[in-house]
Coordinates of C-alpha atoms in Angstrom, one line a residue:
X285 CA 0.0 0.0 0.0
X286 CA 2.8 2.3 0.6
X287 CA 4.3 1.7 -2.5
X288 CA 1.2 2.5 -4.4
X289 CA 0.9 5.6 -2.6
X290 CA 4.5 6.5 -3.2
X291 CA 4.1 5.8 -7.0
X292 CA 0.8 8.0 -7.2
X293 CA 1.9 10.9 -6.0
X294 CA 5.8 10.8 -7.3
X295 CA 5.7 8.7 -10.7
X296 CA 4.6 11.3 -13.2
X297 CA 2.4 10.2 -15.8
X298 CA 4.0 9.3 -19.5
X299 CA 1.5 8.7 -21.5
X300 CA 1.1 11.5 -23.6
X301 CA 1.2 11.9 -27.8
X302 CA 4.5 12.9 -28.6
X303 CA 3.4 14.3 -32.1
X304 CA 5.6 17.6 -33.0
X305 CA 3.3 20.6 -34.3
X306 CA 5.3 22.5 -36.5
X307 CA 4.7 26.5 -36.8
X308 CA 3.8 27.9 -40.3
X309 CA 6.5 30.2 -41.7
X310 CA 7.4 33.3 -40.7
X311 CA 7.9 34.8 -44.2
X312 CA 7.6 34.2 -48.2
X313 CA 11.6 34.1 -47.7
X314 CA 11.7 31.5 -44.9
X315 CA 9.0 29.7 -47.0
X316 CA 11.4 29.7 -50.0
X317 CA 14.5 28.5 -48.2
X318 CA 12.4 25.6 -46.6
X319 CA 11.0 24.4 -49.7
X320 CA 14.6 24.6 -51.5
X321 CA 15.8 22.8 -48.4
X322 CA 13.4 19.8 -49.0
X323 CA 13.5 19.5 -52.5
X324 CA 16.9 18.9 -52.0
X325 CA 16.5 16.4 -49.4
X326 CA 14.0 14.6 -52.1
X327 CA 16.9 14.7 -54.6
X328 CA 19.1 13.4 -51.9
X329 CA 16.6 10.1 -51.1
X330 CA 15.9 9.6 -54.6
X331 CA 19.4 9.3 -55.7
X332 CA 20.0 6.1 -52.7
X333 CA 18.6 3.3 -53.2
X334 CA 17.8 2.8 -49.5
X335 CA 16.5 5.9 -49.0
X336 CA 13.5 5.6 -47.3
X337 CA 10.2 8.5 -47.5
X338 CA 9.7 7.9 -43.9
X339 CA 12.8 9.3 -42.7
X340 CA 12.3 12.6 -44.4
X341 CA 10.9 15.0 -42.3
X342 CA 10.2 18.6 -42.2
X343 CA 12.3 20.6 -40.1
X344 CA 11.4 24.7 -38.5
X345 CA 10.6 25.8 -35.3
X346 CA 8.7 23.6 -33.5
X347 CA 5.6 24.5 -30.8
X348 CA 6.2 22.9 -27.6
X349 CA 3.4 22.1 -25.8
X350 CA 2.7 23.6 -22.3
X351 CA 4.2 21.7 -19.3
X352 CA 1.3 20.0 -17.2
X353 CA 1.4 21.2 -13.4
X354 CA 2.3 18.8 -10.9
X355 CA -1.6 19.0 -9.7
X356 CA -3.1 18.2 -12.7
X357 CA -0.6 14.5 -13.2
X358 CA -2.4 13.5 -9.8
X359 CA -6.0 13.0 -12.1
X360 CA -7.0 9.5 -11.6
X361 CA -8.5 10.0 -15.2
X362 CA -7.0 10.9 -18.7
X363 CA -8.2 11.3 -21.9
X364 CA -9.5 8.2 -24.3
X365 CA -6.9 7.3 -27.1
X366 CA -9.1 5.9 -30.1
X367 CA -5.9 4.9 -31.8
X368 CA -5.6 2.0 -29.0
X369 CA -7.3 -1.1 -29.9
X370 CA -8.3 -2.4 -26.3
X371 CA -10.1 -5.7 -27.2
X372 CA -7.3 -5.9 -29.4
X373 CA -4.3 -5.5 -27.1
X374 CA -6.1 -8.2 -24.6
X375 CA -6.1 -10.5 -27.5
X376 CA -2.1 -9.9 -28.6
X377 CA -1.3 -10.1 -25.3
X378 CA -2.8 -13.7 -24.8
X379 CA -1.4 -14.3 -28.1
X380 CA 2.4 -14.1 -26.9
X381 CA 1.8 -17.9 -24.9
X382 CA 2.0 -18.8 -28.3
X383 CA 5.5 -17.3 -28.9
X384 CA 8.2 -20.4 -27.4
X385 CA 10.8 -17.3 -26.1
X386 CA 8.1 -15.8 -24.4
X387 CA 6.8 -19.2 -22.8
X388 CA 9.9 -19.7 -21.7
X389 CA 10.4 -16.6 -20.0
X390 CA 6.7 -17.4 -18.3
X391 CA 8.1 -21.3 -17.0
X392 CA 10.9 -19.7 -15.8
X393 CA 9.9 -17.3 -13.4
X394 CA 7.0 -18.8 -12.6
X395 CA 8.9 -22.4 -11.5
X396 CA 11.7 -20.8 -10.3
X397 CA 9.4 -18.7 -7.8
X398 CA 6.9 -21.8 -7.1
X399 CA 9.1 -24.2 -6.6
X400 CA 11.6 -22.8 -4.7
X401 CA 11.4 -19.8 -3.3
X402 CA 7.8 -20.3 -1.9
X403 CA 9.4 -24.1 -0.8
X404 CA 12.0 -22.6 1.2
X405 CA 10.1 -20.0 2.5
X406 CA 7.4 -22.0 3.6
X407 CA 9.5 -25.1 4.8
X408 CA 12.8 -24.2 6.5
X409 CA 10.7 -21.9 9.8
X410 CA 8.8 -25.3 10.2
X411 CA 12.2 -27.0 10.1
X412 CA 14.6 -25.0 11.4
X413 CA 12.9 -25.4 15.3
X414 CA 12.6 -28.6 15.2
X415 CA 15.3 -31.2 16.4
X416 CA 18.4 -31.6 16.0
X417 CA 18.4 -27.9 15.3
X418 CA 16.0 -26.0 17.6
X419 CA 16.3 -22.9 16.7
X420 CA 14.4 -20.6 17.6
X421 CA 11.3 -18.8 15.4
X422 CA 13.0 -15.2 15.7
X423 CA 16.1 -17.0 13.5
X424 CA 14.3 -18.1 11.0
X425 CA 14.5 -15.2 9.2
X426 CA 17.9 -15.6 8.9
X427 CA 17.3 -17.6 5.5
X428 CA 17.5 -14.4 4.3
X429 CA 21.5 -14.5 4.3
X430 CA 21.4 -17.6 1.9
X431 CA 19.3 -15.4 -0.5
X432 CA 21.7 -12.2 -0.1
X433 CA 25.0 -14.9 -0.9
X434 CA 23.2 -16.5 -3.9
X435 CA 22.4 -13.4 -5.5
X436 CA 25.3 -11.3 -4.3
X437 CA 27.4 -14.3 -5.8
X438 CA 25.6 -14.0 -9.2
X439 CA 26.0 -10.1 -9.5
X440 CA 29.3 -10.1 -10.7
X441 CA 27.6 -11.8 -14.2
X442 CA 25.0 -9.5 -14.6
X443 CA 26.4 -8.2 -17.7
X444 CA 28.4 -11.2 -18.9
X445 CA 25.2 -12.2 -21.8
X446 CA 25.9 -8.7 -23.2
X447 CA 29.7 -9.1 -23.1
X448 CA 29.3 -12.3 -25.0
X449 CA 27.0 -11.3 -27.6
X450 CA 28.8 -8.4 -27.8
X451 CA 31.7 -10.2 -28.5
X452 CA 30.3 -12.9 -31.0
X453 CA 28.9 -10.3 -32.4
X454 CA 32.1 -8.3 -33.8
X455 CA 33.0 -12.0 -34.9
X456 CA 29.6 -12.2 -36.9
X457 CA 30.8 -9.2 -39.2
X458 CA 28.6 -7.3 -36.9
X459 CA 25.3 -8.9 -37.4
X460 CA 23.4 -9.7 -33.7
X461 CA 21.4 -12.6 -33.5
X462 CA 19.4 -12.8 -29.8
X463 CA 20.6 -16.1 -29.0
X464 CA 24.2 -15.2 -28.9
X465 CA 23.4 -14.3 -25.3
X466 CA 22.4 -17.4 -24.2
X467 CA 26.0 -19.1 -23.7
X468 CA 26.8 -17.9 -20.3
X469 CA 23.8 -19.6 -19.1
X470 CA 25.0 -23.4 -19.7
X471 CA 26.4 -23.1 -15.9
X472 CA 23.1 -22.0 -14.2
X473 CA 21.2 -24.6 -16.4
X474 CA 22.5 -27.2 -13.6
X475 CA 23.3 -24.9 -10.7
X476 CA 19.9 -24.2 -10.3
X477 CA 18.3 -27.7 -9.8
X478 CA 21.5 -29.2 -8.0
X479 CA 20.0 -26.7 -5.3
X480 CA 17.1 -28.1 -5.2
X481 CA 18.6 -31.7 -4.4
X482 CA 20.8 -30.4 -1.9
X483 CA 18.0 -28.7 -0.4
X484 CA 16.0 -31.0 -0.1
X485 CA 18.5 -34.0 0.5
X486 CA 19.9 -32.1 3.9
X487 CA 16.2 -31.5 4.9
X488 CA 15.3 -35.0 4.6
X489 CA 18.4 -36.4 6.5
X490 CA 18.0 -33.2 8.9
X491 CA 22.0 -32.8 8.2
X492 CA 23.7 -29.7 8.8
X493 CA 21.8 -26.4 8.3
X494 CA 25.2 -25.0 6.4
X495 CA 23.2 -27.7 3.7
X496 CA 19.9 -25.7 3.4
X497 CA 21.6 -22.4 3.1
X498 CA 24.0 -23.7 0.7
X499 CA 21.1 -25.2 -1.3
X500 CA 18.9 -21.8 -1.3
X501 CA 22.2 -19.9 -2.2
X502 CA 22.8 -22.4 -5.2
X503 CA 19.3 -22.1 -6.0
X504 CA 19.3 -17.8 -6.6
X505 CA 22.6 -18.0 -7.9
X506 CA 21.1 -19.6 -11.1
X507 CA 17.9 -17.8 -10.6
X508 CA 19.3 -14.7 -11.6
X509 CA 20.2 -15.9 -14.6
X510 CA 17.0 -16.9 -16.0
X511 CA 15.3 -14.0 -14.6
X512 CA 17.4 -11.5 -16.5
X513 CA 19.1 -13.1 -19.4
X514 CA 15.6 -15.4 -20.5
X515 CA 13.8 -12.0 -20.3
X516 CA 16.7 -9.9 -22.5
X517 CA 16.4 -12.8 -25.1
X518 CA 12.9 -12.8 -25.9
X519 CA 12.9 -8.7 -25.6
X520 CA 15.5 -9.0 -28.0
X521 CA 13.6 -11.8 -30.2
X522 CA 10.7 -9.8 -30.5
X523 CA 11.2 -6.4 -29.6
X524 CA 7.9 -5.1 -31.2
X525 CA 4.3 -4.5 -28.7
X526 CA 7.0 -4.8 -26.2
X527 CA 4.2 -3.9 -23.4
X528 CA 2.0 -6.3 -24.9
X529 CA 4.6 -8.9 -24.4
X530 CA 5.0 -8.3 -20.9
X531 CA 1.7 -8.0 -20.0
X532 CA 1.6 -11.7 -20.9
X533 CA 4.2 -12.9 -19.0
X534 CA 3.2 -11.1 -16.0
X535 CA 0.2 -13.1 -16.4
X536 CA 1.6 -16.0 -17.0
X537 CA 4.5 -16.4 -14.2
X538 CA 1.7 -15.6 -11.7
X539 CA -0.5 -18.2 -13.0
X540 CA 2.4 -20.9 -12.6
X541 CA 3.4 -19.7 -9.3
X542 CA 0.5 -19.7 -7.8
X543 CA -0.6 -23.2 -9.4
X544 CA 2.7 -24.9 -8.4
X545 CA 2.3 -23.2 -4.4
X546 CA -1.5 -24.2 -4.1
X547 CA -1.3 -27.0 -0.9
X548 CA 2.2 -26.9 -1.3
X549 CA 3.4 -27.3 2.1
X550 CA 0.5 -30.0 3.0
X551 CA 2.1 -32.2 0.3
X552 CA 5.7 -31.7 1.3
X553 CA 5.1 -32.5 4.9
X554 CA 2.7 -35.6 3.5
X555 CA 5.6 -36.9 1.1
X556 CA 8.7 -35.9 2.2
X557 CA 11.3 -32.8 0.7
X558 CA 13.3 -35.7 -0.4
X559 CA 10.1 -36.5 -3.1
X560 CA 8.8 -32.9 -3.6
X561 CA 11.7 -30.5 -3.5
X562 CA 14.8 -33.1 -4.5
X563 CA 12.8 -35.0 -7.0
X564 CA 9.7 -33.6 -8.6
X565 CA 10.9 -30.2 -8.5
X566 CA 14.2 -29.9 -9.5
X567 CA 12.9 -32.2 -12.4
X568 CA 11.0 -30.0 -13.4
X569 CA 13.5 -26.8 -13.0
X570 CA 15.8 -29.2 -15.0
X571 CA 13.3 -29.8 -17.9
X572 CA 13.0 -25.8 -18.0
X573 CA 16.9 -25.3 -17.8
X574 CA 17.3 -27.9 -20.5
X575 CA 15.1 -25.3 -22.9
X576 CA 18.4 -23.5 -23.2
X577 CA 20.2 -25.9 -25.3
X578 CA 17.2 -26.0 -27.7
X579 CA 16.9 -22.2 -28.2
X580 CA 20.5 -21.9 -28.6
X581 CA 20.7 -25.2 -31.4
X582 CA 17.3 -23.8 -32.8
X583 CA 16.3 -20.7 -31.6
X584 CA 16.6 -18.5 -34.9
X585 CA 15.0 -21.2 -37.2
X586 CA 12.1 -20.9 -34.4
X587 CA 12.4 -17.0 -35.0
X588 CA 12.2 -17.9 -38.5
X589 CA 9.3 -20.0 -38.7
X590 CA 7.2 -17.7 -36.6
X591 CA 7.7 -14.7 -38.7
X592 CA 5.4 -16.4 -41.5
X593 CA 2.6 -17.4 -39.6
X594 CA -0.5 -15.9 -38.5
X595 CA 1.3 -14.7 -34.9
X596 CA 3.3 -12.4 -37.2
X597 CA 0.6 -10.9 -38.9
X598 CA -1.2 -10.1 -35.5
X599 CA 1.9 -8.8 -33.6
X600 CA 2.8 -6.6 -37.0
X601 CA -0.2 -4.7 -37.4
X602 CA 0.4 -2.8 -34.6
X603 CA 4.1 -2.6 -34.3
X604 CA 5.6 0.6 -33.5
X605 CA 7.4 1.9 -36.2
X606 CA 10.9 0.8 -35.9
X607 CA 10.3 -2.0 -34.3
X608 CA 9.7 -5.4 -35.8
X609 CA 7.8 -8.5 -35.1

């Protein structure tokens, strides 16, 4: 709640059209040196061959329009655009389930947060205060170290997909294709669910707690990486309706989370963490992990394939221009 009062009254409001009105001339002169000026733009765009109309534009003094007052952002109303399509957006957005980059963006966040982070946070109070390690319920809290090492660990390679595709990149005589970013995540592909069985293993035996904070570290080490760099490779796979795109996968990873943390501490404590948390989850962080060799063996010709089909069409109409589908 205090956030979304924070963000009412400081976040200004950015939707607004961004259309430049220009000014008439000033004078027959001015109106003479413009028109020269563009007829010899036109000469310009028809002599090269990938000149483009679009990307002539008239140039003068341009009217600004009048700043908005910090009162009148705070409106919880604005005005109708009737160049949004709003049935049509909903539909789009759905639309991007479809799209395998985006799906996988979707399983990923949404497993990574069911499965384990809501495991570990519902599991290891109940645990911890039980024999042999009786702590007690003010410590259990301190789980929160484990996730401050496992992602302070992985900060270091927060940039490490855009040094590598940087990299291949120059190599490719410049040309970027999105999965060239995918490399650095072979490590994490097996981190992540090798947390899961250590996890899960230690709890079962009731070994050392060192086991269950080296599990959850393990665990958000990898998480980090498919968080950000499954994210940055669909943006960068389909970088047109961008909002659109996100809409669905905010959607999406909710759905999953939710579905895979419904009951789920009645049926770890019915079948054990060895079963649930070593076995049928990190089998099925594993199976999502795996997705990574498959987009990075055939994640173009998937790009490909999708471009002539219907999903292309949709996604196109309304593509900002620029952008591409």
């Amino acid at each position: 709640m205090a956030l979304f009062i924070a963000t009412f009254f400081l976040v200004p409001e950015t939707m607004y059209k961004r259309k430049v009105r220009m000014s008439p001339p000033s004078s027959v002169a001015s109106d003479e040196a413009l028109h020269e000026k563009h007829a010899h733009v036109a000469a310009e765009a028809v002599d090269t061959s990938h000149a483009n109309s679009a990307n002539v534009e008239l140039s003068g003094p341009a009217i600004q329009p009048a700043r908005h007052s910090y009162v009148s952002t705070l409106k919880p109303w604005s005005g109708v655009d009737p160049d949004i399509q709003f049935f049509g957006m909903i539909l789009r957005s759905f639309s991007y389930f479809f799209v395998p980059q985006v799906l996988w963006v979707i399983t990923s966040f949404g497993i990574y947060i069911g499965c384990a982070a809501l495991a570990f946070n519902y599991t290891f109070p109940i645990l911890i205060v039980q024999p042999p390690y009786l702590w007690t319920q003010s410590s259990a809290g301190l789980l929160a170290i484990a996730f401050i090492i496992g992602y302070g660990l992985s900060i270091p390679f927060a940039n490490s997909s855009d040094r590598l595709a940087a990299r291949l990149t120059v190599k490719n005589n410049g040309i970027r294709e999105a999965e060239m970013r995918l490399g650095v995540m072979l490590p994490a592909m097996l981190v992540g669910p090798a947390g899961l069985v250590v996890y899960g293993m230690v709890a079962q035996k009731q070994l050392h707690w060192v086991g269950l904070f080296a599990g959850v570290a393990m665990l958000d080490w990898s998480a980090l990486f498919y968080f950000t760099f499954t994210l940055a490779y669909a943006m960068d796979s389909y970088n047109a309706n961008m909002s659109e795109m996100l809409i669905a996968m905010n959607i999406g990873k909710n759905a999953i989370s939710f579905g895979l943390g419904y009951s789920l501490l009645d049926w770890i404590l019915s079948k054990g963490f060895a079963t649930v948390i070593a076995g049928a989850f990190a089998a099925v962080l594993l199976v999502n992990n795996l997705m990574l060799l498959l987009f990075m063996w055939k994640g173009k010709s998937i790009r490909v394939f999708l471009s002539k089909t219907w999903l292309a069409k949709m996604h196109g109409s309304r593509a900002v221009r620029g952008d591409y589908a």
